[in-house]
PDB file of C-alpha atoms in Angstrom:
ATOM      1  CA  MET A   1      -0.159   0.156  -0.241  1.00  0.00           C
ATOM      2  CA  VAL A   2       2.898   2.480   0.644  1.00  0.00           C
ATOM      3  CA  ARG A   3       4.722   1.824  -2.036  1.00  0.00           C
ATOM      4  CA  GLN A   4       1.186   2.629  -4.570  1.00  0.00           C
ATOM      5  CA  GLN A   5       0.933   5.607  -2.508  1.00  0.00           C
ATOM      6  CA  SER A   6       4.624   6.838  -3.095  1.00  0.00           C
ATOM      7  CA  ARG A   7       4.596   6.053  -6.872  1.00  0.00           C
ATOM      8  CA  LYS A   8       1.425   8.064  -7.332  1.00  0.00           C
ATOM      9  CA  LYS A   9       2.458  11.302  -5.004  1.00  0.00           C
ATOM     10  CA  CYS A  10       6.137  11.247  -5.748  1.00  0.00           C
ATOM     11  CA  PRO A  11       7.977  11.044  -9.129  1.00  0.00           C
ATOM     12  CA  ASP A  12      11.155   9.998  -7.673  1.00  0.00           C
ATOM     13  CA  TRP A  13       9.819   7.143  -5.540  1.00  0.00           C
ATOM     14  CA  PRO A  14      12.990   4.845  -5.153  1.00  0.00           C
ATOM     15  CA  ARG A  15      14.312   7.385  -2.981  1.00  0.00           C
ATOM     16  CA  THR A  16      10.961   7.951  -1.472  1.00  0.00           C
ATOM     17  CA  LEU A  17      10.969   4.035  -0.202  1.00  0.00           C
ATOM     18  CA  TYR A  18      14.232   4.207   0.905  1.00  0.00           C
ATOM     19  CA  SER A  19      13.644   7.180   3.189  1.00  0.00           C
ATOM     20  CA  GLU A  20      10.746   5.659   4.214  1.00  0.00           C
ATOM     21  CA  ALA A  21      12.770   2.516   5.295  1.00  0.00           C
ATOM     22  CA  VAL A  22      15.014   4.823   6.994  1.00  0.00           C
ATOM     23  CA  CYS A  23      12.099   6.124   8.887  1.00  0.00           C
ATOM     24  CA  ALA A  24      11.155   3.006  10.113  1.00  0.00           C
ATOM     25  CA  ALA A  25      14.396   1.637  11.249  1.00  0.00           C
ATOM     26  CA  CYS A  26      14.653   4.467  13.482  1.00  0.00           C
ATOM     27  CA  HIS A  27      11.179   4.053  14.469  1.00  0.00           C
ATOM     28  CA  GLU A  28      12.245   0.719  15.543  1.00  0.00           C
ATOM     29  CA  MET A  29      15.093   2.193  17.454  1.00  0.00           C
ATOM     30  CA  TRP A  30      13.155   4.773  19.112  1.00  0.00           C
ATOM     31  CA  SER A  31       9.387   3.805  19.301  1.00  0.00           C
ATOM     32  CA  ASN A  32       9.374   3.288  23.120  1.00  0.00           C
ATOM     33  CA  THR A  33      10.558   7.175  23.660  1.00  0.00           C
ATOM     34  CA  PHE A  34       8.917   8.526  20.923  1.00  0.00           C
ATOM     35  CA  ALA A  35       5.619   7.002  19.795  1.00  0.00           C
ATOM     36  CA  THR A  36       5.041   9.153  16.578  1.00  0.00           C
ATOM     37  CA  PHE A  37       8.524   8.656  15.438  1.00  0.00           C
ATOM     38  CA  ASN A  38       7.983   7.356  12.464  1.00  0.00           C
ATOM     39  CA  ALA A  39       4.829   9.952  11.698  1.00  0.00           C
ATOM     40  CA  ASP A  40       7.164  12.816  12.575  1.00  0.00           C
ATOM     41  CA  CYS A  41      10.225  11.525  10.410  1.00  0.00           C
ATOM     42  CA  ASN A  42       7.979  11.339   7.197  1.00  0.00           C
ATOM     43  CA  ALA A  43       6.065  14.335   7.534  1.00  0.00           C
ATOM     44  CA  GLU A  44       7.286  17.053   4.768  1.00  0.00           C
ATOM     45  CA  ARG A  45       8.184  14.804   2.831  1.00  0.00           C
ATOM     46  CA  PHE A  46      11.136  13.912   4.626  1.00  0.00           C
ATOM     47  CA  ARG A  47      12.318  17.539   4.995  1.00  0.00           C
ATOM     48  CA  ASN A  48      12.421  17.851   8.715  1.00  0.00           C
ATOM     49  CA  ASP A  49      15.285  17.688  11.569  1.00  0.00           C
ATOM     50  CA  LYS A  50      13.845  14.071  12.499  1.00  0.00           C
ATOM     51  CA  PHE A  51      14.728  12.744   9.399  1.00  0.00           C
ATOM     52  CA  ARG A  52      17.851  14.410   8.957  1.00  0.00           C
ATOM     53  CA  LYS A  53      18.860  13.237  12.864  1.00  0.00           C
ATOM     54  CA  CYS A  54      17.437   9.659  11.647  1.00  0.00           C
ATOM     55  CA  LEU A  55      19.966  10.009   8.681  1.00  0.00           C
ATOM     56  CA  ASP A  56      22.858  10.743  10.453  1.00  0.00           C
ATOM     57  CA  HIS A  57      22.852   7.592  12.431  1.00  0.00           C
ATOM     58  CA  PHE A  58      23.647   5.623   9.356  1.00  0.00           C
ATOM     59  CA  THR A  59      25.776   8.080   7.739  1.00  0.00           C
ATOM     60  CA  ASP A  60      29.310   7.550   7.638  1.00  0.00           C
ATOM     61  CA  ARG A  61      30.854   9.912  10.096  1.00  0.00           C
ATOM     62  CA  SER A  62      34.435  10.228   8.698  1.00  0.00           C
ATOM     63  CA  GLU A  63      32.929  12.520   5.735  1.00  0.00           C
ATOM     64  CA  PRO A  64      30.920  16.029   6.632  1.00  0.00           C
ATOM     65  CA  VAL A  65      27.383  15.568   6.326  1.00  0.00           C
ATOM     66  CA  ASP A  66      25.218  18.158   4.532  1.00  0.00           C
ATOM     67  CA  ASN A  67      21.835  18.052   5.818  1.00  0.00           C
ATOM     68  CA  LYS A  68      19.991  19.593   3.034  1.00  0.00           C
ATOM     69  CA  PHE A  69      17.487  17.153   1.365  1.00  0.00           C
ATOM     70  CA  PRO A  70      18.429  16.625  -2.073  1.00  0.00           C
TER      71      PRO A  70
END
């Protein structure tokens, strides 16, 4: 269901699916503390601080991180 909705709403749906997976992984880690983490992370098409902070956990720290959404 999510994949079909993503394809309709966003022409770049592979990136959307990847972003949804990142948010889901972070939700699994922090849902006991932040119950609405997945919804907050997905908000505004992933252009928010929760998504950026979540993505930072999966980013190689040896390189500087540009927190702007491409």
